[in-house]
Amino acid sequence: MAFGSRAAGKHRGSSRLSRKTAGYAGIAALATTGVVGTLAVPAFAADKAAAPSMEDTGLGAVVVADELHSEIEYQAESQQRAAEVTAAKAQAEADAKTRAAEAKRLAEAKAKAERDAAERAAREEERKRLNTFVAPIDGSYVSTQYKAGGSMWSSGSHTGIDFHAGEGTTVHAVGAGTIVEAGWGGAYGNNVVIRHNDGTYTQYGHLLSLSVSVGDQVTAGQQIGISGSTGNASGPHLHFEARTGATYGTDIDPVAYLRSHGVNV
């Protein structure tokens, strides 16, 4: 009995990939009808061993590539954020240093201004102290004028002015200076001569007692003695002279001298 014969040659079945692909296509078709959830599950399970691997389809490489790309992007973003944070911190520190430096500069400038102001005030106070003049006796008046004539004076006229003063009245230095004479002065009795800072001199005569010695530094208003009537004097008073030198004969108008230094007499 004869049967139909196959064509000559070796018969090859469909490839594994083709079968798998066809199987997946069928599963996809069944899935749309819901059959795969009931009838097809055993068949799908039976053919599970024949399902294509990730390596067969190339999907594994795609997934790995996607994950690697995402990781690279995440790292890049993290690095960018870290760089921004670092830059912000550095800027904040730089700003803080700038503010601190400016605050220090302002504080130093203020301190210098205060020192300069204090120095100027001290210099002004010293200038005032050195240039301040007062009356030699508080609340007194001139009893005998400058250049008044009479036989009482060897020169024939008064070389100073007399201030009214009872015995024991405090006598003041009219201005700051150095004591160049302190003691007995002949007709002047006990007397004091002061060289002032402007180069002028003043003399105080007929004193009962002295409070200073040669070489002492005195200030305006400082007590130098008390009034009396020693020497050529008719009674207690203060003989006051203003001079351009330390010795007799260099006298100038005492009233004009005191007024030029701001003293009302």
mmCIF file with all atom_site columns, N, CA and C in Angstrom, residues 25 27 33 35-36 46 63 80 87 136 141 163 181-182 188 206 208 222 238 250:
data_model
loop_
_atom_site.group_PDB
_atom_site.id
_atom_site.type_symbol
_atom_site.label_atom_id
_atom_site.label_alt_id
_atom_site.label_comp_id
_atom_site.label_asym_id
_atom_site.label_entity_id
_atom_site.label_seq_id
_atom_site.pdbx_PDB_ins_code
_atom_site.Cartn_x
_atom_site.Cartn_y
_atom_site.Cartn_z
_atom_site.occupancy
_atom_site.B_iso_or_equiv
_atom_site.pdbx_formal_charge
_atom_site.auth_seq_id
_atom_site.auth_comp_id
_atom_site.auth_asym_id
_atom_site.auth_atom_id
_atom_site.pdbx_PDB_model_num
ATOM 1  N N  . ALA A 1 25  ? 2.036   36.196  20.516  1.00 0.00 ? 25  ALA A N  1
ATOM 2  C CA . ALA A 1 25  ? 0.960   36.870  19.756  1.00 0.00 ? 25  ALA A CA 1
ATOM 3  C C  . ALA A 1 25  ? -0.377  36.280  20.116  1.00 0.00 ? 25  ALA A C  1
ATOM 4  N N  . ILE A 1 27  ? -1.208  34.712  22.898  1.00 0.00 ? 27  ILE A N  1
ATOM 5  C CA . ILE A 1 27  ? -1.530  35.113  24.276  1.00 0.00 ? 27  ILE A CA 1
ATOM 6  C C  . ILE A 1 27  ? -2.082  36.505  24.303  1.00 0.00 ? 27  ILE A C  1
ATOM 7  N N  . THR A 1 33  ? -9.716  38.982  25.078  1.00 0.00 ? 33  THR A N  1
ATOM 8  C CA . THR A 1 33  ? -11.053 38.373  25.258  1.00 0.00 ? 33  THR A CA 1
ATOM 9  C C  . THR A 1 33  ? -11.257 37.848  26.654  1.00 0.00 ? 33  THR A C  1
ATOM 10 N N  . VAL A 1 35  ? -9.898  35.200  27.822  1.00 0.00 ? 35  VAL A N  1
ATOM 11 C CA . VAL A 1 35  ? -9.739  33.751  27.860  1.00 0.00 ? 35  VAL A CA 1
ATOM 12 C C  . VAL A 1 35  ? -8.461  33.354  28.549  1.00 0.00 ? 35  VAL A C  1
ATOM 13 N N  . VAL A 1 36  ? -7.454  34.195  28.402  1.00 0.00 ? 36  VAL A N  1
ATOM 14 C CA . VAL A 1 36  ? -6.162  33.843  28.964  1.00 0.00 ? 36  VAL A CA 1
ATOM 15 C C  . VAL A 1 36  ? -6.235  33.713  30.467  1.00 0.00 ? 36  VAL A C  1
ATOM 16 N N  . ALA A 1 46  ? 2.341   25.770  30.890  1.00 0.00 ? 46  ALA A N  1
ATOM 17 C CA . ALA A 1 46  ? 3.062   24.640  30.305  1.00 0.00 ? 46  ALA A CA 1
ATOM 18 C C  . ALA A 1 46  ? 4.135   25.094  29.364  1.00 0.00 ? 46  ALA A C  1
ATOM 19 N N  . VAL A 1 63  ? 16.369  47.883  29.508  1.00 0.00 ? 63  VAL A N  1
ATOM 20 C CA . VAL A 1 63  ? 16.076  48.206  30.901  1.00 0.00 ? 63  VAL A CA 1
ATOM 21 C C  . VAL A 1 63  ? 17.329  48.663  31.630  1.00 0.00 ? 63  VAL A C  1
ATOM 22 N N  . GLN A 1 80  ? 24.919  68.682  41.227  1.00 0.00 ? 80  GLN A N  1
ATOM 23 C CA . GLN A 1 80  ? 24.580  70.072  40.941  1.00 0.00 ? 80  GLN A CA 1
ATOM 24 C C  . GLN A 1 80  ? 24.036  70.756  42.195  1.00 0.00 ? 80  GLN A C  1
ATOM 25 N N  . ALA A 1 87  ? 28.333  76.573  46.903  1.00 0.00 ? 87  ALA A N  1
ATOM 26 C CA . ALA A 1 87  ? 28.525  77.935  46.418  1.00 0.00 ? 87  ALA A CA 1
ATOM 27 C C  . ALA A 1 87  ? 27.767  78.932  47.283  1.00 0.00 ? 87  ALA A C  1
ATOM 28 N N  . PRO A 1 136 ? 44.052  139.681 89.906  1.00 0.00 ? 136 PRO A N  1
ATOM 29 C CA . PRO A 1 136 ? 44.914  139.197 90.998  1.00 0.00 ? 136 PRO A CA 1
ATOM 30 C C  . PRO A 1 136 ? 44.209  139.121 92.345  1.00 0.00 ? 136 PRO A C  1
ATOM 31 N N  . TYR A 1 141 ? 39.253  146.571 93.297  1.00 0.00 ? 141 TYR A N  1
ATOM 32 C CA . TYR A 1 141 ? 39.248  147.675 92.324  1.00 0.00 ? 141 TYR A CA 1
ATOM 33 C C  . TYR A 1 141 ? 40.602  148.371 92.383  1.00 0.00 ? 141 TYR A C  1
ATOM 34 N N  . PHE A 1 163 ? 45.812  147.583 93.875  1.00 0.00 ? 163 PHE A N  1
ATOM 35 C CA . PHE A 1 163 ? 44.484  147.021 94.112  1.00 0.00 ? 163 PHE A CA 1
ATOM 36 C C  . PHE A 1 163 ? 44.159  147.153 95.599  1.00 0.00 ? 163 PHE A C  1
ATOM 37 N N  . GLU A 1 181 ? 60.896  135.025 90.446  1.00 0.00 ? 181 GLU A N  1
ATOM 38 C CA . GLU A 1 181 ? 61.370  135.743 91.640  1.00 0.00 ? 181 GLU A CA 1
ATOM 39 C C  . GLU A 1 181 ? 60.344  135.563 92.745  1.00 0.00 ? 181 GLU A C  1
ATOM 40 N N  . ALA A 1 182 ? 60.829  135.283 93.954  1.00 0.00 ? 182 ALA A N  1
ATOM 41 C CA . ALA A 1 182 ? 59.947  135.117 95.105  1.00 0.00 ? 182 ALA A CA 1
ATOM 42 C C  . ALA A 1 182 ? 60.755  135.439 96.359  1.00 0.00 ? 182 ALA A C  1
ATOM 43 N N  . TYR A 1 188 ? 59.574  147.069 97.121  1.00 0.00 ? 188 TYR A N  1
ATOM 44 C CA . TYR A 1 188 ? 58.374  146.253 96.849  1.00 0.00 ? 188 TYR A CA 1
ATOM 45 C C  . TYR A 1 188 ? 58.021  145.339 98.024  1.00 0.00 ? 188 TYR A C  1
ATOM 46 N N  . HIS A 1 206 ? 54.447  144.070 98.072  1.00 0.00 ? 206 HIS A N  1
ATOM 47 C CA . HIS A 1 206 ? 53.976  144.393 99.420  1.00 0.00 ? 206 HIS A CA 1
ATOM 48 C C  . HIS A 1 206 ? 53.244  143.221 100.092 1.00 0.00 ? 206 HIS A C  1
ATOM 49 N N  . LEU A 1 208 ? 52.310  140.089 102.459 1.00 0.00 ? 208 LEU A N  1
ATOM 50 C CA . LEU A 1 208 ? 52.584  139.733 103.841 1.00 0.00 ? 208 LEU A CA 1
ATOM 51 C C  . LEU A 1 208 ? 53.363  138.427 103.895 1.00 0.00 ? 208 LEU A C  1
ATOM 52 N N  . GLN A 1 222 ? 45.765  130.622 90.756  1.00 0.00 ? 222 GLN A N  1
ATOM 53 C CA . GLN A 1 222 ? 46.439  129.937 91.857  1.00 0.00 ? 222 GLN A CA 1
ATOM 54 C C  . GLN A 1 222 ? 46.947  130.946 92.878  1.00 0.00 ? 222 GLN A C  1
ATOM 55 N N  . LEU A 1 238 ? 47.744  145.674 97.290  1.00 0.00 ? 238 LEU A N  1
ATOM 56 C CA . LEU A 1 238 ? 48.571  144.898 96.350  1.00 0.00 ? 238 LEU A CA 1
ATOM 57 C C  . LEU A 1 238 ? 49.082  145.832 95.272  1.00 0.00 ? 238 LEU A C  1
ATOM 58 N N  . THR A 1 250 ? 60.809  147.921 82.897  1.00 0.00 ? 250 THR A N  1
ATOM 59 C CA . THR A 1 250 ? 60.217  147.339 81.683  1.00 0.00 ? 250 THR A CA 1
ATOM 60 C C  . THR A 1 250 ? 58.688  147.319 81.787  1.00 0.00 ? 250 THR A C  1
#
